[in-house]
Amino acid sequence: MSTISHTHPKAARHAVLASIGLLPAAIVVIAVVLAYIEPRFLSGQNLLNVLRGAALLMIVAVGQMLVLISRGFDLSVGAVMALASVVSASTMAALGESLSPGMTSLLGILAGLGAGLLVGLCNGFCVAVLRITPFMVTLATASISGGVALLLTNGIPIYGLPKAFIALGRGSWLGLPAAVYAAAVVVALTVYIQRRTALGVHLYAIGGNPHAARVSGLPVLRAQIGVYAASSLLAALAALLLTAQLGSGQGSLGEGMALKSIGAAVIAGVSLQGGVGLAHRVAVGALFMLLLNNAMDLLRIESKAQTIVMGLFIVLVVAVDAYRAKGKSA
């Protein structure tokens, strides 16, 4: 049983607020200001778009968080999304009407997830076993995965997907897109693993001090391979949801997602030094990032200028993280 359940209700509320941080307040401020400046922000379609986009980023950012906790990072998530989208769409288009729509969709989903998992296992093996730096490994696999995706499509979207699959991305339940429910499941499951399982404890220990973790007999190699596999698998899941929404497989899917997922994680308190990170905070960080993007879209800020703003913002967040880490080590 958690310690919070034994505390005074006020202390419990304070503990919860402390674990979330100031991001919710920042989100409320941005939402109020944006609603005042641009009434279109409160339109039902816009809010649904924000929720859907935030949910997809949450899924990818949670996987990125697991890698960051282990003292790594994954630059290949965007390319993995493109590869998973193309592989799944190609599989479904090739099967055509030879099977039932449900079976075609299932095989396409499994193919896309399998492609993502394969890249993640390669990343994990190279980092954990071959001891290659995460930057070089994931940069290389990003280039390879993105290249394969573009090679398979020749830059042309792949259509001919079953309606049953497209319904997963465009359908809704109780007014919310399927991506929102998928993100909720991913975040809840990750929170449970972090708080209630030995795997979660081991991951923090490995990220905090890998050498001490090895000496203590913790399964460092398996954990490191596992987090990269999870990161790529979650990126592939997000890609499938987005592919279903768009109705086509695209080799350009996921552009900029590596930067966005790292930004969402770091702004939510995940340390680039490893050993620190909470899934529910990352979910809030992803929502904050999407609100920021949405604000710039509604204010008609050029896309090129948006990339500059987001880049400067992430540099600021990383600098704060470095300053915080320096203060703790002093």
mmCIF file of C-alpha atoms in Angstrom:
data_model
loop_
_atom_site.group_PDB
_atom_site.id
_atom_site.type_symbol
_atom_site.label_atom_id
_atom_site.label_comp_id
_atom_site.label_asym_id
_atom_site.label_seq_id
_atom_site.Cartn_x
_atom_site.Cartn_y
_atom_site.Cartn_z
ATOM 1 C CA MET A 1 0.000 0.000 0.000
ATOM 2 C CA SER A 2 1.320 3.440 -0.858
ATOM 3 C CA THR A 3 2.525 5.761 1.870
ATOM 4 C CA ILE A 4 0.224 8.526 0.702
ATOM 5 C CA SER A 5 -2.824 6.515 1.712
ATOM 6 C CA HIS A 6 -1.713 6.716 5.346
ATOM 7 C CA THR A 7 -1.220 10.477 5.385
ATOM 8 C CA HIS A 8 -3.552 13.351 6.099
ATOM 9 C CA PRO A 9 -5.688 14.283 3.049
ATOM 10 C CA LYS A 10 -4.007 17.709 2.785
ATOM 11 C CA ALA A 11 -0.564 16.099 2.875
ATOM 12 C CA ALA A 12 -1.681 13.636 0.217
ATOM 13 C CA ARG A 13 -2.890 16.448 -2.034
ATOM 14 C CA HIS A 14 0.376 18.318 -1.529
ATOM 15 C CA ALA A 15 2.341 15.185 -2.411
ATOM 16 C CA VAL A 16 0.363 14.710 -5.607
ATOM 17 C CA LEU A 17 0.786 18.352 -6.617
ATOM 18 C CA ALA A 18 4.506 18.170 -5.897
ATOM 19 C CA SER A 19 4.812 15.085 -8.099
ATOM 20 C CA ILE A 20 3.111 16.883 -10.992
ATOM 21 C CA GLY A 21 4.910 20.217 -10.654
ATOM 22 C CA LEU A 22 3.930 23.593 -12.090
ATOM 23 C CA LEU A 23 3.066 22.387 -15.593
ATOM 24 C CA PRO A 24 -0.721 22.184 -14.985
ATOM 25 C CA ALA A 25 -0.754 25.815 -13.879
ATOM 26 C CA ALA A 26 1.216 26.784 -16.991
ATOM 27 C CA ILE A 27 -1.250 24.851 -19.164
ATOM 28 C CA VAL A 28 -4.211 26.651 -17.570
ATOM 29 C CA VAL A 29 -2.569 30.047 -18.102
ATOM 30 C CA ILE A 30 -1.809 29.311 -21.767
ATOM 31 C CA ALA A 31 -5.338 27.988 -22.343
ATOM 32 C CA VAL A 32 -7.001 31.029 -20.741
ATOM 33 C CA VAL A 33 -4.813 33.542 -22.594
ATOM 34 C CA LEU A 34 -5.230 31.699 -25.881
ATOM 35 C CA ALA A 35 -9.009 31.479 -25.489
ATOM 36 C CA TYR A 36 -9.113 35.234 -24.884
ATOM 37 C CA ILE A 37 -6.872 36.108 -27.836
ATOM 38 C CA GLU A 38 -8.168 33.526 -30.304
ATOM 39 C CA PRO A 39 -11.784 32.263 -29.820
ATOM 40 C CA ARG A 40 -11.148 29.409 -32.297
ATOM 41 C CA PHE A 41 -9.114 27.704 -29.576
ATOM 42 C CA LEU A 42 -12.310 26.659 -27.780
ATOM 43 C CA SER A 43 -13.905 25.113 -30.857
ATOM 44 C CA GLY A 44 -14.694 21.446 -30.447
ATOM 45 C CA GLN A 45 -12.624 20.395 -33.468
ATOM 46 C CA ASN A 46 -9.547 22.299 -32.294
ATOM 47 C CA LEU A 47 -9.717 20.841 -28.797
ATOM 48 C CA LEU A 48 -10.059 17.343 -30.262
ATOM 49 C CA ASN A 49 -7.029 17.968 -32.474
ATOM 50 C CA VAL A 50 -5.014 19.100 -29.447
ATOM 51 C CA LEU A 51 -6.044 16.038 -27.447
ATOM 52 C CA ARG A 52 -5.261 13.671 -30.320
ATOM 53 C CA GLY A 53 -1.880 15.253 -30.996
ATOM 54 C CA ALA A 54 -1.014 15.345 -27.295
ATOM 55 C CA ALA A 55 -1.987 11.683 -26.925
ATOM 56 C CA LEU A 56 0.313 10.618 -29.764
ATOM 57 C CA LEU A 57 3.181 12.660 -28.313
ATOM 58 C CA MET A 58 2.503 11.203 -24.843
ATOM 59 C CA ILE A 59 2.893 7.673 -26.171
ATOM 60 C CA VAL A 60 6.236 8.449 -27.823
ATOM 61 C CA ALA A 61 7.472 10.631 -24.944
ATOM 62 C CA VAL A 62 6.803 7.922 -22.344
ATOM 63 C CA GLY A 63 9.039 5.561 -24.323
ATOM 64 C CA GLN A 64 11.641 8.302 -24.602
ATOM 65 C CA MET A 65 11.409 8.825 -20.845
ATOM 66 C CA LEU A 66 12.273 5.180 -20.164
ATOM 67 C CA VAL A 67 15.412 5.524 -22.283
ATOM 68 C CA LEU A 68 16.375 8.816 -20.628
ATOM 69 C CA ILE A 69 15.995 7.290 -17.169
ATOM 70 C CA SER A 70 18.530 4.642 -18.183
ATOM 71 C CA ARG A 71 21.019 7.397 -19.175
ATOM 72 C CA GLY A 72 20.407 7.128 -22.886
ATOM 73 C CA PHE A 73 18.215 8.813 -25.463
ATOM 74 C CA ASP A 74 16.512 7.730 -28.652
ATOM 75 C CA LEU A 75 16.886 9.871 -31.780
ATOM 76 C CA SER A 76 15.275 7.212 -33.969
ATOM 77 C CA VAL A 77 11.653 7.464 -32.760
ATOM 78 C CA GLY A 78 10.551 9.707 -35.643
ATOM 79 C CA ALA A 79 12.095 7.444 -38.279
ATOM 80 C CA VAL A 80 10.626 4.389 -36.536
ATOM 81 C CA MET A 81 7.200 6.001 -36.862
ATOM 82 C CA ALA A 82 7.752 6.421 -40.601
ATOM 83 C CA LEU A 83 8.978 2.834 -40.982
ATOM 84 C CA ALA A 84 6.104 1.361 -38.957
ATOM 85 C CA SER A 85 3.578 3.391 -40.939
ATOM 86 C CA VAL A 86 4.981 2.261 -44.290
ATOM 87 C CA VAL A 87 5.419 -1.388 -43.304
ATOM 88 C CA SER A 88 1.907 -1.679 -41.878
ATOM 89 C CA ALA A 89 0.302 0.117 -44.832
ATOM 90 C CA SER A 90 2.308 -1.909 -47.359
ATOM 91 C CA THR A 91 1.253 -5.141 -45.673
ATOM 92 C CA MET A 92 -2.422 -4.209 -45.671
ATOM 93 C CA ALA A 93 -2.322 -2.923 -49.255
ATOM 94 C CA ALA A 94 -0.565 -6.097 -50.437
ATOM 95 C CA LEU A 95 -3.123 -8.354 -48.735
ATOM 96 C CA GLY A 96 -5.966 -6.371 -50.267
ATOM 97 C CA GLU A 97 -9.250 -8.268 -50.124
ATOM 98 C CA SER A 98 -7.656 -11.718 -49.923
ATOM 99 C CA LEU A 99 -8.507 -11.808 -46.221
ATOM 100 C CA SER A 100 -11.233 -10.301 -44.088
ATOM 101 C CA PRO A 101 -10.782 -6.581 -43.245
ATOM 102 C CA GLY A 102 -10.256 -7.455 -39.585
ATOM 103 C CA MET A 103 -7.527 -10.014 -40.306
ATOM 104 C CA THR A 104 -5.835 -7.722 -42.825
ATOM 105 C CA SER A 105 -5.824 -4.931 -40.243
ATOM 106 C CA LEU A 106 -4.444 -7.233 -37.559
ATOM 107 C CA LEU A 107 -1.602 -8.482 -39.756
ATOM 108 C CA GLY A 108 -0.771 -4.923 -40.785
ATOM 109 C CA ILE A 109 -0.695 -3.791 -37.165
ATOM 110 C CA LEU A 110 1.540 -6.703 -36.171
ATOM 111 C CA ALA A 111 3.881 -5.964 -39.092
ATOM 112 C CA GLY A 112 4.186 -2.312 -38.085
ATOM 113 C CA LEU A 113 4.765 -3.111 -34.418
ATOM 114 C CA GLY A 114 7.259 -5.807 -35.399
ATOM 115 C CA ALA A 115 9.250 -3.353 -37.514
ATOM 116 C CA GLY A 116 9.407 -0.924 -34.599
ATOM 117 C CA LEU A 117 10.383 -3.641 -32.147
ATOM 118 C CA LEU A 118 13.187 -4.833 -34.428
ATOM 119 C CA VAL A 119 14.727 -1.342 -34.569
ATOM 120 C CA GLY A 120 14.432 -1.018 -30.792
ATOM 121 C CA LEU A 121 16.136 -4.351 -30.180
ATOM 122 C CA CYS A 122 18.970 -3.332 -32.517
ATOM 123 C CA ASN A 123 19.341 -0.046 -30.628
ATOM 124 C CA GLY A 124 19.365 -1.806 -27.283
ATOM 125 C CA PHE A 125 21.839 -4.476 -28.380
ATOM 126 C CA CYS A 126 24.291 -1.919 -29.764
ATOM 127 C CA VAL A 127 24.076 0.263 -26.644
ATOM 128 C CA ALA A 128 24.014 -2.448 -23.977
ATOM 129 C CA VAL A 129 26.171 -5.186 -25.468
ATOM 130 C CA LEU A 130 28.445 -3.442 -27.979
ATOM 131 C CA ARG A 131 28.742 -0.342 -25.732
ATOM 132 C CA ILE A 132 28.243 2.111 -28.604
ATOM 133 C CA THR A 133 27.074 5.552 -27.506
ATOM 134 C CA PRO A 134 23.294 6.049 -27.756
ATOM 135 C CA PHE A 135 23.761 9.160 -29.876
ATOM 136 C CA MET A 136 25.617 7.328 -32.641
ATOM 137 C CA VAL A 137 23.462 4.207 -32.511
ATOM 138 C CA THR A 138 20.081 5.922 -32.650
ATOM 139 C CA LEU A 139 21.291 8.486 -35.182
ATOM 140 C CA ALA A 140 22.369 5.619 -37.445
ATOM 141 C CA THR A 141 19.157 3.623 -37.014
ATOM 142 C CA ALA A 142 17.158 6.811 -37.631
ATOM 143 C CA SER A 143 18.961 7.241 -40.947
ATOM 144 C CA ILE A 144 18.480 3.586 -41.878
ATOM 145 C CA SER A 145 14.808 3.408 -40.840
ATOM 146 C CA GLY A 146 13.933 6.676 -42.535
ATOM 147 C CA GLY A 147 15.790 5.630 -45.669
ATOM 148 C CA VAL A 148 13.993 2.291 -45.853
ATOM 149 C CA ALA A 149 10.628 4.007 -45.374
ATOM 150 C CA LEU A 150 11.286 6.443 -48.211
ATOM 151 C CA LEU A 151 12.697 3.674 -50.408
ATOM 152 C CA LEU A 152 9.542 1.593 -49.979
ATOM 153 C CA THR A 153 7.247 4.483 -50.842
ATOM 154 C CA ASN A 154 9.319 6.560 -53.306
ATOM 155 C CA GLY A 155 7.864 9.499 -51.427
ATOM 156 C CA ILE A 156 4.298 8.525 -52.398
ATOM 157 C CA PRO A 157 1.679 7.751 -49.686
ATOM 158 C CA ILE A 158 0.371 4.189 -49.581
ATOM 159 C CA TYR A 159 -3.418 3.959 -49.791
ATOM 160 C CA GLY A 160 -5.835 1.035 -49.928
ATOM 161 C CA LEU A 161 -6.089 0.470 -46.174
ATOM 162 C CA PRO A 162 -9.108 -1.421 -44.777
ATOM 163 C CA LYS A 163 -11.958 0.687 -43.415
ATOM 164 C CA ALA A 164 -11.768 -1.316 -40.201
ATOM 165 C CA PHE A 165 -8.210 -0.052 -39.651
ATOM 166 C CA ILE A 166 -9.000 3.550 -40.586
ATOM 167 C CA ALA A 167 -11.870 3.495 -38.088
ATOM 168 C CA LEU A 168 -9.293 3.016 -35.310
ATOM 169 C CA GLY A 169 -7.810 6.419 -36.020
ATOM 170 C CA ARG A 170 -10.899 8.360 -37.016
ATOM 171 C CA GLY A 171 -13.425 6.801 -34.669
ATOM 172 C CA SER A 172 -14.239 8.003 -31.174
ATOM 173 C CA TRP A 173 -15.813 6.697 -27.990
ATOM 174 C CA LEU A 174 -17.667 9.016 -25.626
ATOM 175 C CA GLY A 175 -16.483 11.864 -27.815
ATOM 176 C CA LEU A 176 -12.768 11.120 -27.443
ATOM 177 C CA PRO A 177 -10.421 9.728 -30.140
ATOM 178 C CA ALA A 178 -8.955 6.239 -29.776
ATOM 179 C CA ALA A 179 -5.472 7.758 -29.405
ATOM 180 C CA VAL A 180 -6.512 9.345 -26.098
ATOM 181 C CA TYR A 181 -7.503 5.974 -24.645
ATOM 182 C CA ALA A 182 -4.325 4.353 -25.958
ATOM 183 C CA ALA A 183 -2.227 7.082 -24.319
ATOM 184 C CA ALA A 184 -4.132 6.696 -21.038
ATOM 185 C CA VAL A 185 -3.413 2.952 -20.999
ATOM 186 C CA VAL A 186 0.282 3.478 -21.823
ATOM 187 C CA VAL A 187 0.733 6.135 -19.124
ATOM 188 C CA ALA A 188 -1.209 4.168 -16.478
ATOM 189 C CA LEU A 189 0.716 0.961 -17.187
ATOM 190 C CA THR A 190 4.042 2.795 -17.048
ATOM 191 C CA VAL A 191 3.121 4.490 -13.762
ATOM 192 C CA TYR A 192 2.250 1.077 -12.321
ATOM 193 C CA ILE A 193 5.582 -0.384 -13.475
ATOM 194 C CA GLN A 194 7.505 2.557 -12.042
ATOM 195 C CA ARG A 195 5.771 2.536 -8.677
ATOM 196 C CA ARG A 196 4.820 -1.085 -8.050
ATOM 197 C CA THR A 197 7.339 -3.390 -9.699
ATOM 198 C CA ALA A 198 10.959 -4.375 -9.199
ATOM 199 C CA LEU A 199 11.603 -3.479 -12.841
ATOM 200 C CA GLY A 200 10.766 0.149 -12.124
ATOM 201 C CA VAL A 201 13.102 0.248 -9.111
ATOM 202 C CA HIS A 202 15.887 -1.421 -11.093
ATOM 203 C CA LEU A 203 15.544 1.071 -13.935
ATOM 204 C CA TYR A 204 16.001 4.046 -11.615
ATOM 205 C CA ALA A 205 18.982 2.351 -9.969
ATOM 206 C CA ILE A 206 20.594 1.606 -13.341
ATOM 207 C CA GLY A 207 20.124 5.169 -14.523
ATOM 208 C CA GLY A 208 21.359 6.625 -11.254
ATOM 209 C CA ASN A 209 24.585 4.599 -11.181
ATOM 210 C CA PRO A 210 25.066 1.923 -13.882
ATOM 211 C CA HIS A 211 28.346 0.639 -12.395
ATOM 212 C CA ALA A 212 26.863 0.180 -8.930
ATOM 213 C CA ALA A 213 23.848 -1.538 -10.490
ATOM 214 C CA ARG A 214 26.111 -4.043 -12.261
ATOM 215 C CA VAL A 215 28.076 -4.722 -9.089
ATOM 216 C CA SER A 216 24.793 -5.253 -7.239
ATOM 217 C CA GLY A 217 23.771 -7.901 -9.739
ATOM 218 C CA LEU A 218 20.895 -5.995 -11.345
ATOM 219 C CA PRO A 219 19.935 -7.086 -14.902
ATOM 220 C CA VAL A 220 21.513 -4.040 -16.549
ATOM 221 C CA LEU A 221 21.819 -5.497 -20.059
ATOM 222 C CA ARG A 222 18.236 -6.731 -20.165
ATOM 223 C CA ALA A 223 16.914 -3.454 -18.794
ATOM 224 C CA GLN A 224 18.840 -1.349 -21.307
ATOM 225 C CA ILE A 225 17.742 -3.489 -24.238
ATOM 226 C CA GLY A 226 14.204 -3.463 -22.869
ATOM 227 C CA VAL A 227 13.866 0.326 -22.670
ATOM 228 C CA TYR A 228 15.030 0.825 -26.263
ATOM 229 C CA ALA A 229 12.653 -1.902 -27.414
ATOM 230 C CA ALA A 230 9.820 -0.249 -25.485
ATOM 231 C CA SER A 231 10.646 3.172 -26.921
ATOM 232 C CA SER A 232 10.534 1.940 -30.510
ATOM 233 C CA LEU A 233 7.447 -0.176 -29.872
ATOM 234 C CA LEU A 234 5.568 2.825 -28.465
ATOM 235 C CA ALA A 235 6.729 4.974 -31.391
ATOM 236 C CA ALA A 236 5.343 2.304 -33.741
ATOM 237 C CA LEU A 237 2.047 2.288 -31.820
ATOM 238 C CA ALA A 238 1.742 6.060 -32.203
ATOM 239 C CA ALA A 239 2.562 5.690 -35.903
ATOM 240 C CA LEU A 240 -0.211 3.144 -36.425
ATOM 241 C CA LEU A 241 -2.769 5.410 -34.746
ATOM 242 C CA LEU A 242 -1.663 8.343 -36.902
ATOM 243 C CA THR A 243 -1.613 6.200 -40.054
ATOM 244 C CA ALA A 244 -5.183 5.101 -39.357
ATOM 245 C CA GLN A 245 -6.216 8.714 -38.836
ATOM 246 C CA LEU A 246 -4.607 9.847 -42.117
ATOM 247 C CA GLY A 247 -5.810 6.790 -44.032
ATOM 248 C CA SER A 248 -2.415 6.202 -45.638
ATOM 249 C CA GLY A 249 1.120 5.077 -44.861
ATOM 250 C CA GLN A 250 3.668 7.865 -45.244
ATOM 251 C CA GLY A 251 7.458 7.798 -45.300
ATOM 252 C CA SER A 252 7.610 11.319 -43.862
ATOM 253 C CA LEU A 253 5.599 10.487 -40.758
ATOM 254 C CA GLY A 254 7.165 11.393 -37.419
ATOM 255 C CA GLU A 255 9.343 14.274 -38.574
ATOM 256 C CA GLY A 256 10.597 16.228 -35.570
ATOM 257 C CA MET A 257 9.200 13.689 -33.109
ATOM 258 C CA ALA A 258 12.598 12.914 -31.564
ATOM 259 C CA LEU A 259 13.075 16.553 -30.567
ATOM 260 C CA LYS A 260 9.474 16.911 -29.383
ATOM 261 C CA SER A 261 9.529 13.724 -27.293
ATOM 262 C CA ILE A 262 12.810 14.658 -25.606
ATOM 263 C CA GLY A 263 11.471 18.162 -24.989
ATOM 264 C CA ALA A 264 8.214 16.871 -23.496
ATOM 265 C CA ALA A 265 10.157 14.534 -21.208
ATOM 266 C CA VAL A 266 12.762 17.046 -20.064
ATOM 267 C CA ILE A 267 10.231 19.815 -19.430
ATOM 268 C CA ALA A 268 8.367 17.318 -17.249
ATOM 269 C CA GLY A 269 11.419 16.841 -15.030
ATOM 270 C CA VAL A 270 13.083 13.838 -16.645
ATOM 271 C CA SER A 271 16.812 14.274 -16.152
ATOM 272 C CA LEU A 272 19.261 13.895 -19.018
ATOM 273 C CA GLN A 273 21.673 12.585 -16.397
ATOM 274 C CA GLY A 274 19.478 9.509 -15.862
ATOM 275 C CA GLY A 275 17.639 8.050 -12.890
ATOM 276 C CA VAL A 276 14.782 10.590 -12.743
ATOM 277 C CA GLY A 277 11.395 10.628 -14.473
ATOM 278 C CA LEU A 278 7.681 10.026 -13.919
ATOM 279 C CA ALA A 279 5.241 8.961 -16.636
ATOM 280 C CA HIS A 280 2.299 11.077 -15.485
ATOM 281 C CA ARG A 281 4.470 14.193 -15.513
ATOM 282 C CA VAL A 282 5.623 13.365 -19.035
ATOM 283 C CA ALA A 283 1.970 13.136 -20.090
ATOM 284 C CA VAL A 284 1.390 16.663 -18.774
ATOM 285 C CA GLY A 285 4.594 17.811 -20.501
ATOM 286 C CA ALA A 286 3.320 16.448 -23.819
ATOM 287 C CA LEU A 287 0.044 18.316 -23.393
ATOM 288 C CA PHE A 288 1.987 21.511 -22.669
ATOM 289 C CA MET A 289 4.074 21.069 -25.828
ATOM 290 C CA LEU A 290 0.975 20.523 -27.979
ATOM 291 C CA LEU A 291 -0.736 23.573 -26.506
ATOM 292 C CA LEU A 292 2.342 25.609 -27.348
ATOM 293 C CA ASN A 293 2.281 24.333 -30.936
ATOM 294 C CA ASN A 294 -1.448 24.928 -31.197
ATOM 295 C CA ALA A 295 -1.061 28.478 -29.893
ATOM 296 C CA MET A 296 1.517 29.257 -32.563
ATOM 297 C CA ASP A 297 -0.689 27.707 -35.259
ATOM 298 C CA LEU A 298 -3.737 29.722 -34.224
ATOM 299 C CA LEU A 299 -1.664 32.893 -34.021
ATOM 300 C CA ARG A 300 -0.513 32.204 -37.593
ATOM 301 C CA ILE A 301 3.171 32.010 -36.758
ATOM 302 C CA GLU A 302 5.136 30.593 -39.703
ATOM 303 C CA SER A 303 6.141 26.938 -39.444
ATOM 304 C CA LYS A 304 9.805 27.862 -39.870
ATOM 305 C CA ALA A 305 9.546 30.341 -37.036
ATOM 306 C CA GLN A 306 7.796 27.705 -34.935
ATOM 307 C CA THR A 307 10.760 25.356 -35.252
ATOM 308 C CA ILE A 308 13.036 28.157 -34.061
ATOM 309 C CA VAL A 309 10.820 28.880 -31.070
ATOM 310 C CA MET A 310 10.558 25.200 -30.108
ATOM 311 C CA GLY A 311 14.299 24.725 -30.515
ATOM 312 C CA LEU A 312 15.092 27.716 -28.291
ATOM 313 C CA PHE A 313 12.544 26.543 -25.748
ATOM 314 C CA ILE A 314 14.069 23.066 -25.543
ATOM 315 C CA VAL A 315 17.590 24.514 -25.242
ATOM 316 C CA LEU A 316 16.317 26.573 -22.304
ATOM 317 C CA VAL A 317 14.773 23.526 -20.660
ATOM 318 C CA VAL A 318 17.946 21.460 -21.133
ATOM 319 C CA ALA A 319 20.033 24.303 -19.694
ATOM 320 C CA VAL A 320 17.792 24.379 -16.627
ATOM 321 C CA ASP A 321 18.174 20.604 -16.280
ATOM 322 C CA ALA A 322 21.976 20.908 -16.488
ATOM 323 C CA TYR A 323 21.969 23.706 -13.902
ATOM 324 C CA ARG A 324 19.774 21.620 -11.599
ATOM 325 C CA ALA A 325 22.075 18.590 -11.959
ATOM 326 C CA LYS A 326 25.111 20.765 -11.263
ATOM 327 C CA GLY A 327 23.483 22.115 -8.112
ATOM 328 C CA LYS A 328 22.780 18.612 -6.822
ATOM 329 C CA SER A 329 26.354 17.461 -7.426
ATOM 330 C CA ALA A 330 27.890 20.531 -5.788
#
